[in-house]
């Protein structure tokens, strides 16, 4: 099965390399522009990589600021519920219900954003939150 196929592919690759060498060419060269195409792709890939890293950094800064601000309100919200007269057990239930519903609806929000679009989902989130 796979071994025979792999052996056949390897032997055909070796024979094509041998014939390329006998003509005086390197095994991967196909003409005068074959080497240039590889050289041109490297700077483009490097630029894409740098652009991706810059995007990643800017996204993480914004995300971490938002997540941190959301988590900072937790202790104050707990004290607020206490001040309003809720029992500690009720406050715990409120927090757990919030986290569980967030996890559950977060799954569907991702799928819904694929259908509706990210921009519209962000606007809906801003209105609802």
mmCIF file of C-alpha atoms in Angstrom:
data_model
loop_
_atom_site.group_PDB
_atom_site.id
_atom_site.type_symbol
_atom_site.label_atom_id
_atom_site.label_comp_id
_atom_site.label_asym_id
_atom_site.label_seq_id
_atom_site.Cartn_x
_atom_site.Cartn_y
_atom_site.Cartn_z
ATOM 1 C CA UNK A 1 0.000 0.000 0.000
ATOM 2 C CA UNK A 2 1.589 3.213 1.226
ATOM 3 C CA UNK A 3 5.084 1.784 1.332
ATOM 4 C CA UNK A 4 4.978 0.756 -2.317
ATOM 5 C CA UNK A 5 3.562 4.102 -3.344
ATOM 6 C CA UNK A 6 6.192 5.953 -1.328
ATOM 7 C CA UNK A 7 8.917 3.844 -2.890
ATOM 8 C CA UNK A 8 7.587 4.535 -6.386
ATOM 9 C CA UNK A 9 7.445 8.263 -5.742
ATOM 10 C CA UNK A 10 10.924 8.282 -4.276
ATOM 11 C CA UNK A 11 12.389 6.338 -7.197
ATOM 12 C CA UNK A 12 10.715 8.577 -9.775
ATOM 13 C CA UNK A 13 12.004 11.661 -7.950
ATOM 14 C CA UNK A 14 15.517 10.219 -7.932
ATOM 15 C CA UNK A 15 15.386 9.444 -11.633
ATOM 16 C CA UNK A 16 14.221 12.978 -12.459
ATOM 17 C CA UNK A 17 17.056 14.391 -10.351
ATOM 18 C CA UNK A 18 19.520 12.193 -12.139
ATOM 19 C CA UNK A 19 18.315 13.327 -15.561
ATOM 20 C CA UNK A 20 18.482 16.979 -14.467
ATOM 21 C CA UNK A 21 22.057 16.513 -13.316
ATOM 22 C CA UNK A 22 23.014 14.863 -16.581
ATOM 23 C CA UNK A 23 21.814 17.986 -18.444
ATOM 24 C CA UNK A 24 23.904 20.197 -16.166
ATOM 25 C CA UNK A 25 21.034 21.685 -14.157
ATOM 26 C CA UNK A 26 20.293 21.539 -10.469
ATOM 27 C CA UNK A 27 17.462 19.159 -9.471
ATOM 28 C CA UNK A 28 14.942 21.907 -8.627
ATOM 29 C CA UNK A 29 15.690 24.299 -11.503
ATOM 30 C CA UNK A 30 13.238 24.500 -14.368
ATOM 31 C CA UNK A 31 14.611 27.488 -16.210
ATOM 32 C CA UNK A 32 16.281 30.857 -15.759
ATOM 33 C CA UNK A 33 13.463 32.325 -13.633
ATOM 34 C CA UNK A 34 12.999 29.324 -11.295
ATOM 35 C CA UNK A 35 15.458 30.616 -8.678
ATOM 36 C CA UNK A 36 14.136 34.182 -8.835
ATOM 37 C CA UNK A 37 10.578 33.149 -7.962
ATOM 38 C CA UNK A 38 11.755 31.725 -4.635
ATOM 39 C CA UNK A 39 13.805 34.832 -3.864
ATOM 40 C CA UNK A 40 10.834 37.144 -4.577
ATOM 41 C CA UNK A 41 8.511 35.219 -2.259
ATOM 42 C CA UNK A 42 10.770 35.494 0.781
ATOM 43 C CA UNK A 43 10.465 39.303 1.263
ATOM 44 C CA UNK A 44 6.696 39.133 0.668
ATOM 45 C CA UNK A 45 6.370 36.374 3.273
ATOM 46 C CA UNK A 46 8.522 38.354 5.694
ATOM 47 C CA UNK A 47 6.341 41.429 5.195
ATOM 48 C CA UNK A 48 3.206 39.356 5.814
ATOM 49 C CA UNK A 49 4.781 37.889 8.941
ATOM 50 C CA UNK A 50 5.705 41.344 10.270
ATOM 51 C CA UNK A 51 2.216 42.630 9.460
ATOM 52 C CA UNK A 52 0.663 39.645 11.246
ATOM 53 C CA UNK A 53 2.821 40.188 14.345
ATOM 54 C CA UNK A 54 1.882 43.883 14.429
ATOM 55 C CA UNK A 55 -1.802 42.961 14.158
ATOM 56 C CA UNK A 56 -1.424 40.332 16.882
ATOM 57 C CA UNK A 57 0.196 42.830 19.244
ATOM 58 C CA UNK A 58 -2.469 45.488 18.651
ATOM 59 C CA UNK A 59 -5.258 42.922 19.077
ATOM 60 C CA UNK A 60 -3.802 41.550 22.306
ATOM 61 C CA UNK A 61 -3.363 45.036 23.778
ATOM 62 C CA UNK A 62 -7.002 45.902 23.071
ATOM 63 C CA UNK A 63 -8.289 42.503 24.202
ATOM 64 C CA UNK A 64 -6.296 42.482 27.434
ATOM 65 C CA UNK A 65 -7.401 46.028 28.281
ATOM 66 C CA UNK A 66 -11.030 45.043 27.773
ATOM 67 C CA UNK A 67 -10.704 41.779 29.698
ATOM 68 C CA UNK A 68 -8.875 43.481 32.558
ATOM 69 C CA UNK A 69 -11.479 46.218 32.859
ATOM 70 C CA UNK A 70 -14.230 43.608 32.845
ATOM 71 C CA UNK A 71 -12.550 41.589 35.613
ATOM 72 C CA UNK A 72 -11.750 44.667 37.708
ATOM 73 C CA UNK A 73 -15.420 45.310 38.328
ATOM 74 C CA UNK A 74 -15.914 41.864 39.914
ATOM 75 C CA UNK A 75 -15.061 42.746 43.531
ATOM 76 C CA UNK A 76 -17.036 45.992 43.313
ATOM 77 C CA UNK A 77 -20.015 44.191 41.878
ATOM 78 C CA UNK A 78 -19.852 41.685 44.732
ATOM 79 C CA UNK A 79 -19.873 44.538 47.283
ATOM 80 C CA UNK A 80 -22.727 46.191 45.404
ATOM 81 C CA UNK A 81 -24.831 43.025 45.684
ATOM 82 C CA UNK A 82 -24.006 42.834 49.399
ATOM 83 C CA UNK A 83 -25.030 46.473 49.844
ATOM 84 C CA UNK A 84 -28.333 45.710 48.079
ATOM 85 C CA UNK A 85 -29.035 42.964 50.665
ATOM 86 C CA UNK A 86 -28.251 39.776 48.741
ATOM 87 C CA UNK A 87 -26.981 36.779 50.732
ATOM 88 C CA UNK A 88 -23.479 35.472 49.845
ATOM 89 C CA UNK A 89 -25.031 32.265 48.454
ATOM 90 C CA UNK A 90 -27.277 34.280 46.137
ATOM 91 C CA UNK A 91 -24.320 36.367 44.960
ATOM 92 C CA UNK A 92 -22.425 33.170 44.167
ATOM 93 C CA UNK A 93 -25.375 31.873 42.147
ATOM 94 C CA UNK A 94 -25.539 35.175 40.242
ATOM 95 C CA UNK A 95 -21.818 35.039 39.368
ATOM 96 C CA UNK A 96 -21.918 31.363 38.330
ATOM 97 C CA UNK A 97 -25.058 31.902 36.249
ATOM 98 C CA UNK A 98 -23.332 34.777 34.474
ATOM 99 C CA UNK A 99 -20.220 32.750 33.651
ATOM 100 C CA UNK A 100 -22.142 29.654 32.539
ATOM 101 C CA UNK A 101 -24.494 31.659 30.322
ATOM 102 C CA UNK A 102 -21.513 33.488 28.850
ATOM 103 C CA UNK A 103 -19.807 30.198 27.985
ATOM 104 C CA UNK A 104 -23.001 28.704 26.548
ATOM 105 C CA UNK A 105 -24.087 31.692 24.461
ATOM 106 C CA UNK A 106 -20.505 32.429 23.429
ATOM 107 C CA UNK A 107 -20.519 29.237 21.371
ATOM 108 C CA UNK A 108 -23.591 30.342 19.447
ATOM 109 C CA UNK A 109 -22.427 33.936 19.119
ATOM 110 C CA UNK A 110 -19.363 32.742 17.216
ATOM 111 C CA UNK A 111 -21.463 30.762 14.767
ATOM 112 C CA UNK A 112 -23.949 33.615 14.453
ATOM 113 C CA UNK A 113 -21.166 36.078 13.661
ATOM 114 C CA UNK A 114 -20.144 33.848 10.747
ATOM 115 C CA UNK A 115 -23.669 34.165 9.349
ATOM 116 C CA UNK A 116 -24.532 37.776 10.230
ATOM 117 C CA UNK A 117 -21.065 39.303 10.100
ATOM 118 C CA UNK A 118 -18.554 40.424 12.707
ATOM 119 C CA UNK A 119 -19.342 44.120 12.500
ATOM 120 C CA UNK A 120 -23.049 43.604 13.135
ATOM 121 C CA UNK A 121 -22.334 41.220 16.012
ATOM 122 C CA UNK A 122 -19.966 43.754 17.593
ATOM 123 C CA UNK A 123 -22.676 46.406 17.367
ATOM 124 C CA UNK A 124 -25.237 44.046 18.922
ATOM 125 C CA UNK A 125 -22.770 43.267 21.725
ATOM 126 C CA UNK A 126 -22.229 46.972 22.391
ATOM 127 C CA UNK A 127 -25.982 47.565 22.613
ATOM 128 C CA UNK A 128 -26.681 44.539 24.839
ATOM 129 C CA UNK A 129 -23.690 44.886 27.161
#
